[in-house]
Amino acid sequence: MSINIPRGTQDILPGEVEKWQLIERKARELCERYQYHEIRTPIFEHTELFHRGVGDTTDIVQKEMYTFKDRGGRDLTLRPEGTASAVRAYVEKKMFGLANQPVKLYYMGPMFRYERPQAGRFRQFVQFGIEALGSSDPAIDAEVISLAMNLYKELGLKKLRLVINSLGDKESRNAHREALIEHFKPRIGEFCSDCQTRLEKNPLRILDCKQDREHPLMKTTPAITDFLNNNSREYFEKLQKYLNLLDIPFVVDPNLVRGLDYYNHTAFEIMSEAEGFGAITTLCGGGRYNGLAEDIGGPETPGIGFALSIERFIAALDAEGIELNLNEGIDCYLVSLGEEAKEYTVGLLQQLRQAGFSAERDYLDRKIKGQFKAADRIKAKFVAVLGDDELKNEVINLKDMTSGEQKEIKLDSFIKVFQELQDRGGL
Ligand code: HAM
């Protein structure tokens, strides 16, 4: 019996993986421009980190984590997201003491959530995320948002919608919390058991319950924006001012609460508005998490970041019909006939590759026609043909596959000539 891939995971094969590589390259390049530096943290962490970081009452922690005991009896969890790990490393490695502040980090790698798989929702997915720690200037909130928007735009996405909200500071959140309890309490019996426990522990989480979404009380919930104190309101206004300054269009949605507990002040999501994108339209989510470093044992540190998945990025590109400009085709394919010529290409291939060219030869003992077909399939820009006769005369026949032109070249100057004609752009 054959063994299949686990549900909610993907094999990304050659042909498709080039899209991933391009997005990843672009993300790294953008981080360089914005001065975010890569951090690599473990794929698994102590389970406690996510309980404290992401929050006990969230769907992620309650229902979606891949948690296991290792052989030493330790409670470990495959990371469901990257912020808690980045902040754990920031605290543990005392990055708050670095001379260069704020600390601006980025990461890229697989995350794991036991969710119901559907279009755009996987159990293993790859997030690219950034975190800026140590600044509570709303200008950096705008910078974080602009990096995400620019990444999407530079790869051609147009149908984007940026939604922002403020979740306020502690005082504003407490006032909102009381209002939520008052709102839901009289009819909490009509809600799912999770929401019933959330009522006292964390009523905000009721708002992103997937089960009770249609309950009439959900449509009239008190909005956080009505409870923002002056400080929080000013912060939110400044963010909007900066977004306007950066020419980034946005809409304010007072119901945007995000599914993780660590947020305060800025919360945002970027959605795809492409037709036929599917039910899940959120491409990217993020926000400010000023209390998180403290919650996991570090000093009081302001922070903000976002994460987006490459899976949904590619789905959005597909939905907008955007073909990425992938660097396709190889520089040279070596066609050979005759035993000696075949042997000779082993060394010649090596020389081409060492000179920095992408090059290939036949390994299946194909006839000359088959070798040309193989060269075509991998979109060779040049084909060099070497037979035993050419070998005797110490020449090789080079064909420019774009123009169809051919030229005989001295074998001992082949690499040099090949290099020169690359600079010229053809034969
Ligand atoms: P999140 O909203 O849970 O936030 O996830 C961020 C993004 O990850 C989503 O917008 C989506 O693109 C992608 N994503 C989440 N779950 C899945 C899935 N099952 N399949 C495919 N893609 C998925 C966070 O993870 C926060 N750590 C973001 C953040 C960073 N906030 C501050 N800093």
PDB file of N, CA, C and O in Angstrom, residues 64-133:
ATOM      1  N   GLU A  64      -5.725  24.204  18.020  1.00  0.00           N
ATOM      2  CA  GLU A  64      -4.969  24.032  16.781  1.00  0.00           C
ATOM      3  C   GLU A  64      -3.506  23.651  16.936  1.00  0.00           C
ATOM      4  O   GLU A  64      -2.797  23.529  15.941  1.00  0.00           O
ATOM      5  N   MET A  65      -3.041  23.463  18.149  1.00  0.00           N
ATOM      6  CA  MET A  65      -1.596  23.245  18.271  1.00  0.00           C
ATOM      7  C   MET A  65      -1.210  21.767  18.157  1.00  0.00           C
ATOM      8  O   MET A  65      -1.912  20.882  18.608  1.00  0.00           O
ATOM      9  N   TYR A  66      -0.080  21.546  17.520  1.00  0.00           N
ATOM     10  CA  TYR A  66       0.530  20.220  17.484  1.00  0.00           C
ATOM     11  C   TYR A  66       1.435  20.126  18.707  1.00  0.00           C
ATOM     12  O   TYR A  66       2.575  20.586  18.677  1.00  0.00           O
ATOM     13  N   THR A  67       0.891  19.558  19.776  1.00  0.00           N
ATOM     14  CA  THR A  67       1.620  19.498  21.035  1.00  0.00           C
ATOM     15  C   THR A  67       1.975  18.050  21.339  1.00  0.00           C
ATOM     16  O   THR A  67       1.181  17.152  21.085  1.00  0.00           O
ATOM     17  N   PHE A  68       3.155  17.834  21.846  1.00  0.00           N
ATOM     18  CA  PHE A  68       3.590  16.463  22.142  1.00  0.00           C
ATOM     19  C   PHE A  68       4.602  16.475  23.278  1.00  0.00           C
ATOM     20  O   PHE A  68       5.148  17.528  23.622  1.00  0.00           O
ATOM     21  N   LYS A  69       4.783  15.299  23.868  1.00  0.00           N
ATOM     22  CA  LYS A  69       5.837  15.161  24.869  1.00  0.00           C
ATOM     23  C   LYS A  69       7.035  14.505  24.204  1.00  0.00           C
ATOM     24  O   LYS A  69       6.883  13.560  23.439  1.00  0.00           O
ATOM     25  N   ASP A  70       8.234  15.017  24.469  1.00  0.00           N
ATOM     26  CA  ASP A  70       9.406  14.339  23.907  1.00  0.00           C
ATOM     27  C   ASP A  70       9.791  13.194  24.841  1.00  0.00           C
ATOM     28  O   ASP A  70       9.137  12.957  25.855  1.00  0.00           O
ATOM     29  N   ARG A  71      10.860  12.477  24.483  1.00  0.00           N
ATOM     30  CA  ARG A  71      11.213  11.290  25.252  1.00  0.00           C
ATOM     31  C   ARG A  71      11.673  11.624  26.658  1.00  0.00           C
ATOM     32  O   ARG A  71      11.752  10.762  27.528  1.00  0.00           O
ATOM     33  N   GLY A  72      11.982  12.904  26.886  1.00  0.00           N
ATOM     34  CA  GLY A  72      12.360  13.325  28.233  1.00  0.00           C
ATOM     35  C   GLY A  72      11.171  13.863  29.019  1.00  0.00           C
ATOM     36  O   GLY A  72      11.351  14.436  30.092  1.00  0.00           O
ATOM     37  N   GLY A  73       9.971  13.735  28.435  1.00  0.00           N
ATOM     38  CA  GLY A  73       8.763  14.171  29.133  1.00  0.00           C
ATOM     39  C   GLY A  73       8.507  15.675  29.046  1.00  0.00           C
ATOM     40  O   GLY A  73       7.645  16.211  29.737  1.00  0.00           O
ATOM     41  N   ARG A  74       9.242  16.381  28.189  1.00  0.00           N
ATOM     42  CA  ARG A  74       9.024  17.831  28.060  1.00  0.00           C
ATOM     43  C   ARG A  74       7.797  18.097  27.193  1.00  0.00           C
ATOM     44  O   ARG A  74       7.567  17.404  26.213  1.00  0.00           O
ATOM     45  N   ASP A  75       7.089  19.142  27.535  1.00  0.00           N
ATOM     46  CA  ASP A  75       5.895  19.516  26.792  1.00  0.00           C
ATOM     47  C   ASP A  75       6.296  20.476  25.680  1.00  0.00           C
ATOM     48  O   ASP A  75       6.675  21.612  25.965  1.00  0.00           O
ATOM     49  N   LEU A  76       6.217  20.005  24.433  1.00  0.00           N
ATOM     50  CA  LEU A  76       6.681  20.831  23.314  1.00  0.00           C
ATOM     51  C   LEU A  76       5.562  21.033  22.303  1.00  0.00           C
ATOM     52  O   LEU A  76       4.605  20.257  22.254  1.00  0.00           O
ATOM     53  N   THR A  77       5.687  22.083  21.493  1.00  0.00           N
ATOM     54  CA  THR A  77       4.667  22.391  20.485  1.00  0.00           C
ATOM     55  C   THR A  77       5.340  22.858  19.207  1.00  0.00           C
ATOM     56  O   THR A  77       6.272  23.672  19.257  1.00  0.00           O
ATOM     57  N   LEU A  78       4.869  22.320  18.065  1.00  0.00           N
ATOM     58  CA  LEU A  78       5.341  22.842  16.779  1.00  0.00           C
ATOM     59  C   LEU A  78       4.806  24.262  16.662  1.00  0.00           C
ATOM     60  O   LEU A  78       3.602  24.486  16.839  1.00  0.00           O
ATOM     61  N   ARG A  79       5.666  25.212  16.361  1.00  0.00           N
ATOM     62  CA  ARG A  79       5.243  26.625  16.408  1.00  0.00           C
ATOM     63  C   ARG A  79       4.047  26.898  15.490  1.00  0.00           C
ATOM     64  O   ARG A  79       4.083  26.561  14.300  1.00  0.00           O
ATOM     65  N   PRO A  80       2.976  27.507  16.043  1.00  0.00           N
ATOM     66  CA  PRO A  80       1.829  27.854  15.197  1.00  0.00           C
ATOM     67  C   PRO A  80       1.992  29.233  14.572  1.00  0.00           C
ATOM     68  O   PRO A  80       1.216  29.615  13.695  1.00  0.00           O
ATOM     69  N   GLU A  81       2.992  29.987  15.019  1.00  0.00           N
ATOM     70  CA  GLU A  81       3.242  31.339  14.513  1.00  0.00           C
ATOM     71  C   GLU A  81       4.638  31.753  14.962  1.00  0.00           C
ATOM     72  O   GLU A  81       5.286  31.012  15.717  1.00  0.00           O
ATOM     73  N   GLY A  82       5.115  32.900  14.499  1.00  0.00           N
ATOM     74  CA  GLY A  82       6.512  33.240  14.736  1.00  0.00           C
ATOM     75  C   GLY A  82       6.786  34.329  15.767  1.00  0.00           C
ATOM     76  O   GLY A  82       7.922  34.491  16.208  1.00  0.00           O
ATOM     77  N   THR A  83       5.740  35.095  16.146  1.00  0.00           N
ATOM     78  CA  THR A  83       5.989  36.252  17.015  1.00  0.00           C
ATOM     79  C   THR A  83       6.470  35.841  18.402  1.00  0.00           C
ATOM     80  O   THR A  83       7.434  36.410  18.927  1.00  0.00           O
ATOM     81  N   ALA A  84       5.794  34.839  18.987  1.00  0.00           N
ATOM     82  CA  ALA A  84       6.161  34.422  20.344  1.00  0.00           C
ATOM     83  C   ALA A  84       7.622  33.957  20.372  1.00  0.00           C
ATOM     84  O   ALA A  84       8.371  34.303  21.301  1.00  0.00           O
ATOM     85  N   SER A  85       8.048  33.211  19.342  1.00  0.00           N
ATOM     86  CA  SER A  85       9.432  32.726  19.298  1.00  0.00           C
ATOM     87  C   SER A  85      10.418  33.882  19.142  1.00  0.00           C
ATOM     88  O   SER A  85      11.461  33.915  19.800  1.00  0.00           O
ATOM     89  N   ALA A  86      10.084  34.832  18.260  1.00  0.00           N
ATOM     90  CA  ALA A  86      10.985  35.965  18.029  1.00  0.00           C
ATOM     91  C   ALA A  86      11.155  36.761  19.323  1.00  0.00           C
ATOM     92  O   ALA A  86      12.269  37.145  19.688  1.00  0.00           O
ATOM     93  N   VAL A  87      10.044  36.967  20.033  1.00  0.00           N
ATOM     94  CA  VAL A  87      10.115  37.749  21.267  1.00  0.00           C
ATOM     95  C   VAL A  87      10.822  36.941  22.370  1.00  0.00           C
ATOM     96  O   VAL A  87      11.608  37.490  23.149  1.00  0.00           O
ATOM     97  N   ARG A  88      10.587  35.620  22.389  1.00  0.00           N
ATOM     98  CA  ARG A  88      11.311  34.772  23.343  1.00  0.00           C
ATOM     99  C   ARG A  88      12.820  34.896  23.135  1.00  0.00           C
ATOM    100  O   ARG A  88      13.604  35.079  24.062  1.00  0.00           O
ATOM    101  N   ALA A  89      13.246  34.851  21.865  1.00  0.00           N
ATOM    102  CA  ALA A  89      14.674  34.967  21.560  1.00  0.00           C
ATOM    103  C   ALA A  89      15.197  36.366  21.916  1.00  0.00           C
ATOM    104  O   ALA A  89      16.301  36.511  22.443  1.00  0.00           O
ATOM    105  N   TYR A  90      14.389  37.372  21.655  1.00  0.00           N
ATOM    106  CA  TYR A  90      14.759  38.763  21.969  1.00  0.00           C
ATOM    107  C   TYR A  90      15.028  38.915  23.466  1.00  0.00           C
ATOM    108  O   TYR A  90      16.013  39.519  23.879  1.00  0.00           O
ATOM    109  N   VAL A  91      14.146  38.297  24.273  1.00  0.00           N
ATOM    110  CA  VAL A  91      14.294  38.388  25.731  1.00  0.00           C
ATOM    111  C   VAL A  91      15.480  37.537  26.184  1.00  0.00           C
ATOM    112  O   VAL A  91      16.364  38.002  26.912  1.00  0.00           O
ATOM    113  N   GLU A  92      15.509  36.286  25.693  1.00  0.00           N
ATOM    114  CA  GLU A  92      16.526  35.337  26.160  1.00  0.00           C
ATOM    115  C   GLU A  92      17.941  35.790  25.777  1.00  0.00           C
ATOM    116  O   GLU A  92      18.885  35.635  26.549  1.00  0.00           O
ATOM    117  N   LYS A  93      18.078  36.343  24.577  1.00  0.00           N
ATOM    118  CA  LYS A  93      19.400  36.761  24.099  1.00  0.00           C
ATOM    119  C   LYS A  93      19.662  38.233  24.440  1.00  0.00           C
ATOM    120  O   LYS A  93      20.594  38.848  23.898  1.00  0.00           O
ATOM    121  N   LYS A  94      18.794  38.808  25.272  1.00  0.00           N
ATOM    122  CA  LYS A  94      18.962  40.197  25.751  1.00  0.00           C
ATOM    123  C   LYS A  94      19.205  41.183  24.606  1.00  0.00           C
ATOM    124  O   LYS A  94      20.100  42.037  24.656  1.00  0.00           O
ATOM    125  N   MET A  95      18.411  41.042  23.577  1.00  0.00           N
ATOM    126  CA  MET A  95      18.606  41.925  22.423  1.00  0.00           C
ATOM    127  C   MET A  95      18.197  43.357  22.734  1.00  0.00           C
ATOM    128  O   MET A  95      18.555  44.282  21.993  1.00  0.00           O
ATOM    129  N   PHE A  96      17.480  43.530  23.874  1.00  0.00           N
ATOM    130  CA  PHE A  96      17.115  44.899  24.295  1.00  0.00           C
ATOM    131  C   PHE A  96      18.368  45.684  24.661  1.00  0.00           C
ATOM    132  O   PHE A  96      18.353  46.891  24.745  1.00  0.00           O
ATOM    133  N   GLY A  97      19.485  44.951  24.897  1.00  0.00           N
ATOM    134  CA  GLY A  97      20.732  45.616  25.266  1.00  0.00           C
ATOM    135  C   GLY A  97      21.598  45.981  24.065  1.00  0.00           C
ATOM    136  O   GLY A  97      22.647  46.606  24.222  1.00  0.00           O
ATOM    137  N   LEU A  98      21.167  45.600  22.855  1.00  0.00           N
ATOM    138  CA  LEU A  98      21.972  45.906  21.665  1.00  0.00           C
ATOM    139  C   LEU A  98      22.026  47.416  21.439  1.00  0.00           C
ATOM    140  O   LEU A  98      21.088  48.147  21.772  1.00  0.00           O
ATOM    141  N   ALA A  99      23.151  47.855  20.866  1.00  0.00           N
ATOM    142  CA  ALA A  99      23.305  49.295  20.625  1.00  0.00           C
ATOM    143  C   ALA A  99      22.314  49.770  19.560  1.00  0.00           C
ATOM    144  O   ALA A  99      21.775  50.869  19.644  1.00  0.00           O
ATOM    145  N   ASN A 100      22.077  48.914  18.582  1.00  0.00           N
ATOM    146  CA  ASN A 100      21.241  49.309  17.452  1.00  0.00           C
ATOM    147  C   ASN A 100      19.758  49.069  17.761  1.00  0.00           C
ATOM    148  O   ASN A 100      19.298  47.931  17.725  1.00  0.00           O
ATOM    149  N   GLN A 101      19.028  50.092  18.081  1.00  0.00           N
ATOM    150  CA  GLN A 101      17.611  49.979  18.433  1.00  0.00           C
ATOM    151  C   GLN A 101      16.766  50.830  17.491  1.00  0.00           C
ATOM    152  O   GLN A 101      17.250  51.840  17.005  1.00  0.00           O
ATOM    153  N   PRO A 102      15.527  50.537  17.206  1.00  0.00           N
ATOM    154  CA  PRO A 102      14.842  49.313  17.616  1.00  0.00           C
ATOM    155  C   PRO A 102      15.436  48.079  16.930  1.00  0.00           C
ATOM    156  O   PRO A 102      16.091  48.207  15.904  1.00  0.00           O
ATOM    157  N   VAL A 103      15.156  46.910  17.505  1.00  0.00           N
ATOM    158  CA  VAL A 103      15.624  45.655  16.913  1.00  0.00           C
ATOM    159  C   VAL A 103      14.593  45.247  15.853  1.00  0.00           C
ATOM    160  O   VAL A 103      13.408  45.089  16.152  1.00  0.00           O
ATOM    161  N   LYS A 104      15.063  45.131  14.609  1.00  0.00           N
ATOM    162  CA  LYS A 104      14.124  44.834  13.509  1.00  0.00           C
ATOM    163  C   LYS A 104      14.453  43.466  12.918  1.00  0.00           C
ATOM    164  O   LYS A 104      15.519  43.277  12.357  1.00  0.00           O
ATOM    165  N   LEU A 105      13.527  42.537  13.088  1.00  0.00           N
ATOM    166  CA  LEU A 105      13.778  41.140  12.727  1.00  0.00           C
ATOM    167  C   LEU A 105      12.806  40.660  11.650  1.00  0.00           C
ATOM    168  O   LEU A 105      11.694  41.167  11.551  1.00  0.00           O
ATOM    169  N   TYR A 106      13.254  39.667  10.881  1.00  0.00           N
ATOM    170  CA  TYR A 106      12.299  38.975  10.008  1.00  0.00           C
ATOM    171  C   TYR A 106      12.571  37.479  10.036  1.00  0.00           C
ATOM    172  O   TYR A 106      13.661  37.044  10.414  1.00  0.00           O
ATOM    173  N   TYR A 107      11.571  36.692   9.677  1.00  0.00           N
ATOM    174  CA  TYR A 107      11.713  35.233   9.651  1.00  0.00           C
ATOM    175  C   TYR A 107      10.877  34.670   8.514  1.00  0.00           C
ATOM    176  O   TYR A 107       9.921  35.301   8.041  1.00  0.00           O
ATOM    177  N   MET A 108      11.260  33.485   8.109  1.00  0.00           N
ATOM    178  CA  MET A 108      10.530  32.814   7.048  1.00  0.00           C
ATOM    179  C   MET A 108      10.618  31.329   7.331  1.00  0.00           C
ATOM    180  O   MET A 108      11.716  30.821   7.549  1.00  0.00           O
ATOM    181  N   GLY A 109       9.495  30.651   7.382  1.00  0.00           N
ATOM    182  CA  GLY A 109       9.592  29.221   7.646  1.00  0.00           C
ATOM    183  C   GLY A 109       8.237  28.612   7.942  1.00  0.00           C
ATOM    184  O   GLY A 109       7.219  29.312   8.012  1.00  0.00           O
ATOM    185  N   PRO A 110       8.204  27.284   8.093  1.00  0.00           N
ATOM    186  CA  PRO A 110       6.936  26.593   8.274  1.00  0.00           C
ATOM    187  C   PRO A 110       6.325  26.805   9.660  1.00  0.00           C
ATOM    188  O   PRO A 110       7.042  26.876  10.651  1.00  0.00           O
ATOM    189  N   MET A 111       5.000  26.937   9.678  1.00  0.00           N
ATOM    190  CA  MET A 111       4.219  27.037  10.916  1.00  0.00           C
ATOM    191  C   MET A 111       3.181  25.921  10.860  1.00  0.00           C
ATOM    192  O   MET A 111       2.846  25.441   9.760  1.00  0.00           O
ATOM    193  N   PHE A 112       2.648  25.538  12.005  1.00  0.00           N
ATOM    194  CA  PHE A 112       1.778  24.367  12.055  1.00  0.00           C
ATOM    195  C   PHE A 112       0.507  24.678  12.852  1.00  0.00           C
ATOM    196  O   PHE A 112       0.587  25.134  13.990  1.00  0.00           O
ATOM    197  N   ARG A 113      -0.626  24.445  12.230  1.00  0.00           N
ATOM    198  CA  ARG A 113      -1.895  24.621  12.957  1.00  0.00           C
ATOM    199  C   ARG A 113      -2.837  23.494  12.547  1.00  0.00           C
ATOM    200  O   ARG A 113      -3.034  23.259  11.347  1.00  0.00           O
ATOM    201  N   TYR A 114      -3.434  22.852  13.545  1.00  0.00           N
ATOM    202  CA  TYR A 114      -4.395  21.783  13.249  1.00  0.00           C
ATOM    203  C   TYR A 114      -5.740  22.427  12.961  1.00  0.00           C
ATOM    204  O   TYR A 114      -6.602  22.522  13.820  1.00  0.00           O
ATOM    205  N   GLU A 115      -5.878  22.928  11.710  1.00  0.00           N
ATOM    206  CA  GLU A 115      -7.120  23.572  11.302  1.00  0.00           C
ATOM    207  C   GLU A 115      -7.810  22.674  10.293  1.00  0.00           C
ATOM    208  O   GLU A 115      -7.193  21.759   9.746  1.00  0.00           O
ATOM    209  N   ARG A 116      -9.084  22.984  10.010  1.00  0.00           N
ATOM    210  CA  ARG A 116      -9.777  22.228   8.976  1.00  0.00           C
ATOM    211  C   ARG A 116      -9.259  22.689   7.617  1.00  0.00           C
ATOM    212  O   ARG A 116      -9.444  23.859   7.256  1.00  0.00           O
ATOM    213  N   PRO A 117      -8.588  21.810   6.877  1.00  0.00           N
ATOM    214  CA  PRO A 117      -7.993  22.269   5.616  1.00  0.00           C
ATOM    215  C   PRO A 117      -9.053  22.689   4.604  1.00  0.00           C
ATOM    216  O   PRO A 117     -10.103  22.066   4.506  1.00  0.00           O
ATOM    217  N   GLN A 118      -8.797  23.750   3.901  1.00  0.00           N
ATOM    218  CA  GLN A 118      -9.644  24.202   2.797  1.00  0.00           C
ATOM    219  C   GLN A 118      -8.770  25.114   1.937  1.00  0.00           C
ATOM    220  O   GLN A 118      -7.588  25.289   2.248  1.00  0.00           O
ATOM    221  N   ALA A 119      -9.352  25.686   0.867  1.00  0.00           N
ATOM    222  CA  ALA A 119      -8.535  26.537  -0.001  1.00  0.00           C
ATOM    223  C   ALA A 119      -7.883  27.635   0.837  1.00  0.00           C
ATOM    224  O   ALA A 119      -8.566  28.349   1.569  1.00  0.00           O
ATOM    225  N   GLY A 120      -6.570  27.749   0.771  1.00  0.00           N
ATOM    226  CA  GLY A 120      -5.863  28.806   1.510  1.00  0.00           C
ATOM    227  C   GLY A 120      -5.636  28.495   2.974  1.00  0.00           C
ATOM    228  O   GLY A 120      -5.100  29.320   3.703  1.00  0.00           O
ATOM    229  N   ARG A 121      -6.063  27.318   3.429  1.00  0.00           N
ATOM    230  CA  ARG A 121      -5.829  26.980   4.841  1.00  0.00           C
ATOM    231  C   ARG A 121      -5.165  25.608   4.931  1.00  0.00           C
ATOM    232  O   ARG A 121      -5.747  24.610   4.527  1.00  0.00           O
ATOM    233  N   PHE A 122      -3.969  25.612   5.435  1.00  0.00           N
ATOM    234  CA  PHE A 122      -3.173  24.389   5.508  1.00  0.00           C
ATOM    235  C   PHE A 122      -2.814  24.083   6.951  1.00  0.00           C
ATOM    236  O   PHE A 122      -2.949  24.937   7.820  1.00  0.00           O
ATOM    237  N   ARG A 123      -2.355  22.853   7.176  1.00  0.00           N
ATOM    238  CA  ARG A 123      -1.892  22.507   8.520  1.00  0.00           C
ATOM    239  C   ARG A 123      -0.407  22.798   8.678  1.00  0.00           C
ATOM    240  O   ARG A 123       0.063  23.033   9.774  1.00  0.00           O
ATOM    241  N   GLN A 124       0.309  22.742   7.568  1.00  0.00           N
ATOM    242  CA  GLN A 124       1.662  23.288   7.546  1.00  0.00           C
ATOM    243  C   GLN A 124       1.684  24.357   6.477  1.00  0.00           C
ATOM    244  O   GLN A 124       1.319  24.099   5.333  1.00  0.00           O
ATOM    245  N   PHE A 125       2.100  25.572   6.847  1.00  0.00           N
ATOM    246  CA  PHE A 125       2.177  26.665   5.878  1.00  0.00           C
ATOM    247  C   PHE A 125       3.414  27.489   6.187  1.00  0.00           C
ATOM    248  O   PHE A 125       3.949  27.417   7.291  1.00  0.00           O
ATOM    249  N   VAL A 126       3.837  28.260   5.191  1.00  0.00           N
ATOM    250  CA  VAL A 126       5.078  29.025   5.380  1.00  0.00           C
ATOM    251  C   VAL A 126       4.743  30.496   5.607  1.00  0.00           C
ATOM    252  O   VAL A 126       4.062  31.116   4.795  1.00  0.00           O
ATOM    253  N   GLN A 127       5.202  31.011   6.723  1.00  0.00           N
ATOM    254  CA  GLN A 127       4.999  32.429   6.993  1.00  0.00           C
ATOM    255  C   GLN A 127       6.282  33.204   6.751  1.00  0.00           C
ATOM    256  O   GLN A 127       7.372  32.755   7.097  1.00  0.00           O
ATOM    257  N   PHE A 128       6.110  34.386   6.164  1.00  0.00           N
ATOM    258  CA  PHE A 128       7.152  35.402   6.188  1.00  0.00           C
ATOM    259  C   PHE A 128       6.629  36.461   7.151  1.00  0.00           C
ATOM    260  O   PHE A 128       5.489  36.908   7.024  1.00  0.00           O
ATOM    261  N   GLY A 129       7.438  36.823   8.131  1.00  0.00           N
ATOM    262  CA  GLY A 129       6.966  37.813   9.103  1.00  0.00           C
ATOM    263  C   GLY A 129       8.077  38.748   9.530  1.00  0.00           C
ATOM    264  O   GLY A 129       9.264  38.424   9.399  1.00  0.00           O
ATOM    265  N   ILE A 130       7.699  39.933  10.004  1.00  0.00           N
ATOM    266  CA  ILE A 130       8.700  40.857  10.544  1.00  0.00           C
ATOM    267  C   ILE A 130       8.248  41.323  11.927  1.00  0.00           C
ATOM    268  O   ILE A 130       7.047  41.335  12.227  1.00  0.00           O
ATOM    269  N   GLU A 131       9.206  41.672  12.769  1.00  0.00           N
ATOM    270  CA  GLU A 131       8.899  42.182  14.105  1.00  0.00           C
ATOM    271  C   GLU A 131       9.857  43.331  14.398  1.00  0.00           C
ATOM    272  O   GLU A 131      11.068  43.184  14.202  1.00  0.00           O
ATOM    273  N   ALA A 132       9.307  44.464  14.840  1.00  0.00           N
ATOM    274  CA  ALA A 132      10.152  45.601  15.243  1.00  0.00           C
ATOM    275  C   ALA A 132       9.971  45.787  16.745  1.00  0.00           C
ATOM    276  O   ALA A 132       8.854  46.054  17.206  1.00  0.00           O
ATOM    277  N   LEU A 133      11.038  45.616  17.498  1.00  0.00           N
ATOM    278  CA  LEU A 133      10.947  45.660  18.960  1.00  0.00           C
ATOM    279  C   LEU A 133      11.717  46.842  19.523  1.00  0.00           C
ATOM    280  O   LEU A 133      12.857  47.097  19.121  1.00  0.00           O
TER     281      LEU A 133
END
